[in-house]
Amino acid sequence: MEKMPAWADVVLIPLISLILAAAISALVILFIGESPAEALNLMVTGALGSTYGWGYTLYYATNFIFTGLAVTVAFHARLFNIGGEGQAMIGGLGVAVACLYVPWPHWSLALVAACISGAVFGAAWAAIPAWLQAKRGSHIVITTIMFNFIAAAVLNYLLVNVMRPTGSMDPATERFAETIHLPTLHELLAPFSIAFSKAPPANVSFLVAILACVAVWALIWRTRLGYEIRAFGHTETGAVYAGISPVKIIVVTMLISGGLAGLMGINNVMGEAERLVLNATEGAGFIGIAVALMGRGHPAGVFLSAILFGFLYQGGAELALWTSIPRELIVVIQALVILFTGALDNMVRMPLQQVFAALRRKEST
Amino acid sequence: MQDRNGPESATRPGDSPAPAVQPPKAAERGMSSAQPAIELKGISKAFGPVQANKDISISVAPGTIHGIIGENGAGKSTLMSILYGFYRADRGEIFINGQKADITDSQAAIAAGIGMVFQHFKLVENFTVLENVILGAEDGRLLRPSLAKARRELKALASEYGLDVDPDAVIHDIGVGFQQRVEILKALYRQADILILDEPTGVLTPAEADQLFRILHRLKDEGKTIILITHKLREIMEATDTVSVMRRGEMVATRKTSDTGPEELAELMVGRKVLLRVDKTPAKPGADVLQIEDLKVTDESGVLRLKGIDLTLKAGEILGLAGVAGNGQSELLEVLGGMLPAVGTVTGRVRMKGEVLPLSGAAGDGKARRAAHIGHVPEDRQRAGLVMDFFAWENIAFGYHADAGYQRSGLFMDNQGLRREAADKMDRYDVRPPDPWLKAKSFSGGNQQKIVLAREIERKPSLLLVGQPTRGVDIGAIEFIHREIVALRDAGAAILLVSVELDEILSLSDRIAVMFDGKIMGERLPGETDEKELGLLMAGMNNAASGEAA
């Protein structure tokens, strides 16, 4: 196959895909009688035009970084973990357990405990599909998606029957203690006399997410485990040749993947709601798949595409607020972005490759 | 092609793209019998900075067998892909029977009367011969008329060219030799006058290869033009009328086969004098290194793949395992190398210098085998020996990556050290280009193999398992690889060589064992046997005096 320069692969293709998605979205908006220019303006100012908007964008992005990294790690072992949603739900449960039942003297200790607990819960939720895949050959796509439903049911049961404070009508746990309130970006930036809006829920978890990006990068490209994961992902026969146990790699990779998804709980459960509510993940586990696809297996790409999807989420909410564009259309726009950047990748890639081949031919003559 | 044909025929079964008879062509043929069947003029094709074909011109006379020989990466496949419409040439023209042809895709190639038999067959395994023949060439929405027509034509073709195949046999029930005939029949059914065969003997026994060449001669006698792409000098000498040699994208020479010889062709291919024979001293076998007793392997579907193997291998000798691919050699190498079947059972007794080698569990995996000083150059270097998407420096430790020397601290690997080591080994093993930052897939087959050999041989193993060391490797590199293997033997290692190339087995081995159907058919000494005897053993005939293989 004729090769393109690396920058075209990494920058140009996602960019063109995005523009295509935006163009079709614009047509749809035009079709329902709104102005696409106005809509774009609203989305950009709403999501990026103020620290208020940025606060929400980064909050959503934090969720997507965790779930996107989860999918990315599994991708490197050629495992398609689409159970990020369930793993994040159960991870949130782990976070809630750590926050509710231990009287932490300071938020930082609570955060460390919540990270561990969330990751362990998320990993445990991924462990069963992983074991089934490794030992019984049950396809991980099927099992992880089924486990999403089971997770939702488990959470439903626990919140309604076990964790709901007596007397409350709301299927949610009680509020976490005030002492373990995670500092928001407003509070974090105040000492540096940087004004940041008070309202949005973006919090210190964003920094944890960045750390997680660095950690995943180091894991994949610097450690022996990462080496083995990538080798297994590229060729299972090769892994067996090299004495790498497929069972071990599948299980360990899925544990890491589930753990990363579970970590999301520190942002949405501990950082935002400060209690565990039903459906706290709001589909972030699925968005993580799109984020990972767009991120092209690299944590830096995951970071950028998570910010993009954060922007779409927040900008979309603004659209729904200020125009007659229905909320559902926002989902359509997001779906188009996913469709073009993920599923229809080759639609852009092939013609672009031909363009580059033609350019090169011209140069050589 | 299989993928291409499938959906196409499924989506538009109505139009019959290729095989419709083209009256003008027949007329042309009549008028231009003196014209070359194929003429390429100034074909150039570049892939990025790589000039795969440089200003290539050849002319193939009708009714001849024309060989194209060259090292891997010389541009043979690219040239044929251009002729068959897979690639478009950057420059140059193609003339078929004197008419300028614009071959935009394989359908156009078929319409121009070109048929191609690929190295890896494009057959649907669970279809019958007849169904495969009409696949992509159906005459309408209903299959019955097409099948009936194909049955008639197949009968005619069979009697005309001696291409007997049972039209109702299912592909996976028939041998590779027959599968290849089906490929040829497919091309003929599509009215091909020009047949391109890409490395056709790679999967055949010597007897099957002889039969193939008989068929090709018959086709030639009936007026077909045949282009034979191969890297085997012997086949060129045996089967062709003219031969063109390619080197680094250029056509360096065209000769009448009767006017040239293997030495000259090899020199033209490589660009320097090549030693075709392996230069080695007699082996000095030492103590037993490997003892295999009654080794049996059952695969995941319960089929017995190895039916009780007994072999002994001594230090300082090369034991060659001859056999047609798929007769258990792969399984034997894999079990010895620690690639145990995930499902299935392995029984028997294998001892390495007296120590029993475990045949199951983690104690029998690749890491454990390496710890027991067994090196393994696997048969399939693209799927097993190398991770094609890894850089060369990542591959230089593949399998040994858990060694303490490759770890920096705790979890992290010593990537800098790996890169240094890779640069050093690539230099010493003459890997070209010697750039550790290239991915394995960017190297030619020979250079990939050198990376694997550098990794395995530099470990000074007591036993080296070598599978198909020169498959897809160019002549220049073959010489190098054979020398390294012999050098390791001379240093006292035991070497188990598996190869489907009889030439290689005969010239490299100190002792030869022939495998057939999961058993050792017999052992021979290379000086006391020949291809014919080995070929019979490979076909499962123990009694070497029983005449022609059929």
CSV table of N, CA and C in Angstrom, one decimal, chain B residues 284-367:
chain,number,residue,atom,x,y,z
B,284,LYS,N,31.2,-33.4,12.3
B,284,LYS,CA,31.8,-34.2,13.3
B,284,LYS,C,30.8,-34.3,14.4
B,285,PRO,N,29.9,-35.3,14.3
B,285,PRO,CA,28.9,-35.4,15.3
B,285,PRO,C,29.4,-35.8,16.7
B,286,GLY,N,28.9,-35.1,17.7
B,286,GLY,CA,29.4,-35.4,19.1
B,286,GLY,C,28.3,-36.2,19.8
B,287,ALA,N,28.1,-35.8,21.1
B,287,ALA,CA,27.2,-36.5,21.9
B,287,ALA,C,25.7,-36.2,21.5
B,288,ASP,N,24.8,-37.1,21.9
B,288,ASP,CA,23.4,-36.8,21.7
B,288,ASP,C,22.9,-35.5,22.4
B,289,VAL,N,22.2,-34.7,21.6
B,289,VAL,CA,21.7,-33.5,22.2
B,289,VAL,C,20.2,-33.6,22.4
B,290,LEU,N,19.5,-34.1,21.4
B,290,LEU,CA,18.1,-34.2,21.5
B,290,LEU,C,17.7,-35.7,21.2
B,291,GLN,N,16.9,-36.2,22.1
B,291,GLN,CA,16.3,-37.5,21.9
B,291,GLN,C,14.8,-37.5,22.0
B,292,ILE,N,14.2,-37.9,20.9
B,292,ILE,CA,12.7,-37.9,20.8
B,292,ILE,C,12.2,-39.3,20.8
B,293,GLU,N,11.3,-39.6,21.7
B,293,GLU,CA,10.8,-41.0,21.7
B,293,GLU,C,9.3,-41.0,21.6
B,294,ASP,N,8.8,-41.6,20.6
B,294,ASP,CA,7.3,-41.8,20.5
B,294,ASP,C,6.5,-40.6,20.7
B,295,LEU,N,6.9,-39.5,20.1
B,295,LEU,CA,6.2,-38.2,20.2
B,295,LEU,C,4.9,-38.2,19.4
B,296,LYS,N,3.8,-37.9,20.1
B,296,LYS,CA,2.5,-37.9,19.4
B,296,LYS,C,1.9,-36.5,19.7
B,297,VAL,N,1.3,-36.0,18.7
B,297,VAL,CA,0.6,-34.7,18.9
B,297,VAL,C,-0.8,-34.8,18.3
B,298,THR,N,-1.8,-34.5,19.1
B,298,THR,CA,-3.2,-34.5,18.6
B,298,THR,C,-3.6,-33.0,18.6
B,299,ASP,N,-4.3,-32.6,17.5
B,299,ASP,CA,-4.6,-31.2,17.4
B,299,ASP,C,-6.0,-31.0,18.0
B,300,GLU,N,-6.5,-29.7,17.9
B,300,GLU,CA,-7.8,-29.3,18.6
B,300,GLU,C,-9.0,-30.1,18.1
B,301,SER,N,-8.9,-30.6,16.8
B,301,SER,CA,-10.1,-31.4,16.3
B,301,SER,C,-9.9,-32.9,16.5
B,302,GLY,N,-8.9,-33.2,17.3
B,302,GLY,CA,-8.7,-34.6,17.7
B,302,GLY,C,-7.9,-35.4,16.6
B,303,VAL,N,-7.4,-34.7,15.6
B,303,VAL,CA,-6.6,-35.5,14.6
B,303,VAL,C,-5.2,-35.7,15.1
B,304,LEU,N,-4.7,-36.9,14.9
B,304,LEU,CA,-3.3,-37.2,15.2
B,304,LEU,C,-2.4,-36.6,14.2
B,305,ARG,N,-1.6,-35.6,14.6
B,305,ARG,CA,-0.7,-34.9,13.6
B,305,ARG,C,0.7,-35.5,13.6
B,306,LEU,N,1.1,-35.9,14.8
B,306,LEU,CA,2.4,-36.7,14.9
B,306,LEU,C,2.0,-38.0,15.4
B,307,LYS,N,2.5,-39.1,14.7
B,307,LYS,CA,2.0,-40.4,15.0
B,307,LYS,C,3.1,-41.3,15.6
B,308,GLY,N,3.9,-40.6,16.5
B,308,GLY,CA,5.0,-41.4,17.1
B,308,GLY,C,6.3,-41.2,16.4
B,309,ILE,N,6.9,-40.1,16.8
B,309,ILE,CA,8.2,-39.7,16.2
B,309,ILE,C,9.4,-40.2,17.0
B,310,ASP,N,10.3,-40.9,16.4
B,310,ASP,CA,11.6,-41.2,17.1
B,310,ASP,C,12.7,-40.6,16.3
B,311,LEU,N,13.5,-39.7,17.0
B,311,LEU,CA,14.6,-39.1,16.3
B,311,LEU,C,15.7,-38.8,17.4
B,312,THR,N,16.9,-38.9,16.9
B,312,THR,CA,18.0,-38.5,17.8
B,312,THR,C,18.9,-37.5,17.0
B,313,LEU,N,19.3,-36.5,17.7
B,313,LEU,CA,20.1,-35.4,17.1
B,313,LEU,C,21.3,-35.2,17.9
B,314,LYS,N,22.5,-35.2,17.2
B,314,LYS,CA,23.8,-35.1,17.9
B,314,LYS,C,24.3,-33.7,17.7
B,315,ALA,N,25.2,-33.4,18.7
B,315,ALA,CA,25.9,-32.1,18.6
B,315,ALA,C,26.7,-32.0,17.3
B,316,GLY,N,26.7,-30.9,16.7
B,316,GLY,CA,27.6,-30.7,15.5
B,316,GLY,C,27.1,-31.4,14.2
B,317,GLU,N,25.8,-31.6,14.2
B,317,GLU,CA,25.2,-32.1,12.9
B,317,GLU,C,23.9,-31.4,12.5
B,318,ILE,N,23.7,-31.4,11.2
B,318,ILE,CA,22.4,-30.8,10.8
B,318,ILE,C,21.6,-32.0,10.3
B,319,LEU,N,20.4,-32.1,11.0
B,319,LEU,CA,19.5,-33.1,10.5
B,319,LEU,C,18.4,-32.4,9.7
B,320,GLY,N,18.3,-32.8,8.5
B,320,GLY,CA,17.3,-32.2,7.6
B,320,GLY,C,16.0,-33.0,7.6
B,321,LEU,N,14.9,-32.3,7.8
B,321,LEU,CA,13.6,-33.0,7.8
B,321,LEU,C,12.9,-32.6,6.5
B,322,ALA,N,12.9,-33.6,5.6
B,322,ALA,CA,12.2,-33.3,4.3
B,322,ALA,C,10.8,-33.7,4.4
B,323,GLY,N,9.9,-33.1,3.5
B,323,GLY,CA,8.5,-33.5,3.5
B,323,GLY,C,7.7,-32.4,2.9
B,324,VAL,N,6.6,-32.8,2.3
B,324,VAL,CA,5.7,-31.8,1.8
B,324,VAL,C,5.0,-31.1,2.9
B,325,ALA,N,4.8,-29.8,2.8
B,325,ALA,CA,4.2,-29.0,3.9
B,325,ALA,C,3.0,-29.7,4.4
B,326,GLY,N,2.8,-29.7,5.7
B,326,GLY,CA,1.5,-30.3,6.2
B,326,GLY,C,1.6,-31.7,6.6
B,327,ASN,N,2.8,-32.3,6.7
B,327,ASN,CA,2.9,-33.7,7.1
B,327,ASN,C,3.5,-33.9,8.5
B,328,GLY,N,3.4,-32.8,9.3
B,328,GLY,CA,3.8,-32.9,10.7
B,328,GLY,C,5.1,-32.2,11.0
B,329,GLN,N,5.8,-31.8,10.0
B,329,GLN,CA,7.1,-31.1,10.4
B,329,GLN,C,6.8,-29.9,11.2
B,330,SER,N,5.8,-29.1,10.9
B,330,SER,CA,5.5,-27.9,11.6
B,330,SER,C,5.2,-28.2,13.0
B,331,GLU,N,4.4,-29.2,13.3
B,331,GLU,CA,4.0,-29.6,14.6
B,331,GLU,C,5.2,-30.0,15.4
B,332,LEU,N,6.1,-30.7,14.8
B,332,LEU,CA,7.3,-31.2,15.5
B,332,LEU,C,8.1,-30.0,15.9
B,333,LEU,N,8.4,-29.1,15.0
B,333,LEU,CA,9.2,-27.9,15.3
B,333,LEU,C,8.5,-27.1,16.5
B,334,GLU,N,7.2,-27.0,16.4
B,334,GLU,CA,6.5,-26.2,17.3
B,334,GLU,C,6.5,-26.8,18.7
B,335,VAL,N,6.3,-28.1,18.8
B,335,VAL,CA,6.4,-28.7,20.1
B,335,VAL,C,7.8,-28.6,20.7
B,336,LEU,N,8.8,-28.7,19.9
B,336,LEU,CA,10.1,-28.6,20.4
B,336,LEU,C,10.4,-27.2,20.8
B,337,GLY,N,9.9,-26.2,20.0
B,337,GLY,CA,10.1,-24.8,20.3
B,337,GLY,C,9.2,-24.2,21.4
B,338,GLY,N,8.3,-25.0,21.9
B,338,GLY,CA,7.5,-24.5,23.0
B,338,GLY,C,6.2,-23.9,22.6
B,339,MET,N,5.9,-24.1,21.3
B,339,MET,CA,4.6,-23.6,20.8
B,339,MET,C,3.6,-24.7,20.9
B,340,LEU,N,3.2,-25.0,22.1
B,340,LEU,CA,2.3,-26.2,22.3
B,340,LEU,C,0.9,-25.9,21.9
B,341,PRO,N,0.2,-26.8,21.4
B,341,PRO,CA,-1.2,-26.6,21.0
B,341,PRO,C,-2.0,-26.2,22.2
B,342,ALA,N,-2.8,-25.1,22.0
B,342,ALA,CA,-3.6,-24.6,23.2
B,342,ALA,C,-4.7,-25.7,23.6
B,343,VAL,N,-5.3,-26.3,22.6
B,343,VAL,CA,-6.2,-27.4,22.8
B,343,VAL,C,-5.5,-28.6,22.1
B,344,GLY,N,-5.7,-29.8,22.7
B,344,GLY,CA,-5.0,-30.9,22.1
B,344,GLY,C,-4.0,-31.5,23.0
B,345,THR,N,-3.4,-32.6,22.7
B,345,THR,CA,-2.5,-33.2,23.6
B,345,THR,C,-1.2,-33.6,22.9
B,346,VAL,N,-0.1,-33.6,23.8
B,346,VAL,CA,1.2,-34.0,23.3
B,346,VAL,C,1.7,-35.1,24.3
B,347,THR,N,2.1,-36.2,23.7
B,347,THR,CA,2.6,-37.3,24.6
B,347,THR,C,3.9,-37.7,24.0
B,348,GLY,N,4.6,-38.4,24.8
B,348,GLY,CA,5.9,-39.0,24.4
B,348,GLY,C,7.0,-38.5,25.3
B,349,ARG,N,8.3,-38.7,24.9
B,349,ARG,CA,9.4,-38.3,25.7
B,349,ARG,C,10.4,-37.5,24.9
B,350,VAL,N,10.7,-36.4,25.3
B,350,VAL,CA,11.7,-35.6,24.6
B,350,VAL,C,12.8,-35.2,25.6
B,351,ARG,N,14.0,-35.6,25.3
B,351,ARG,CA,15.1,-35.2,26.3
B,351,ARG,C,16.1,-34.3,25.6
B,352,MET,N,16.6,-33.3,26.3
B,352,MET,CA,17.6,-32.4,25.8
B,352,MET,C,18.8,-32.6,26.7
B,353,LYS,N,19.9,-33.1,26.1
B,353,LYS,CA,21.1,-33.4,26.9
B,353,LYS,C,20.7,-34.2,28.2
B,354,GLY,N,19.8,-35.2,28.0
B,354,GLY,CA,19.4,-36.0,29.2
B,354,GLY,C,18.3,-35.5,30.0
B,355,GLU,N,18.1,-34.1,30.0
B,355,GLU,CA,17.0,-33.5,30.8
B,355,GLU,C,15.7,-33.7,30.0
B,356,VAL,N,14.6,-34.1,30.7
B,356,VAL,CA,13.3,-34.2,30.1
B,356,VAL,C,12.7,-32.9,29.8
B,357,LEU,N,12.3,-32.6,28.6
B,357,LEU,CA,11.6,-31.4,28.3
B,357,LEU,C,10.1,-31.6,28.5
B,358,PRO,N,9.5,-30.7,29.3
B,358,PRO,CA,8.1,-30.8,29.6
B,358,PRO,C,7.3,-30.5,28.3
B,359,LEU,N,6.2,-31.2,28.1
B,359,LEU,CA,5.4,-31.1,26.9
B,359,LEU,C,4.0,-30.5,27.1
B,360,SER,N,3.9,-29.9,28.3
B,360,SER,CA,2.6,-29.2,28.5
B,360,SER,C,2.9,-28.1,29.6
B,361,GLY,N,1.9,-27.1,29.6
B,361,GLY,CA,2.0,-26.1,30.6
B,361,GLY,C,3.1,-25.1,30.4
B,362,ALA,N,3.2,-24.2,31.3
B,362,ALA,CA,4.2,-23.1,31.2
B,362,ALA,C,5.6,-23.6,31.2
B,363,ALA,N,5.8,-24.8,31.8
B,363,ALA,CA,7.2,-25.3,31.8
B,363,ALA,C,7.6,-25.8,30.4
B,364,GLY,N,6.6,-25.8,29.5
B,364,GLY,CA,7.0,-26.2,28.1
B,364,GLY,C,6.8,-25.1,27.1
B,365,ASP,N,6.7,-23.9,27.6
B,365,ASP,CA,6.5,-22.8,26.7
B,365,ASP,C,7.8,-22.2,26.1
B,366,GLY,N,7.7,-21.3,25.2
B,366,GLY,CA,8.8,-20.7,24.5
B,366,GLY,C,9.9,-20.2,25.4
B,367,LYS,N,9.5,-19.6,26.5
B,367,LYS,CA,10.5,-19.1,27.5
B,367,LYS,C,11.3,-20.2,28.1
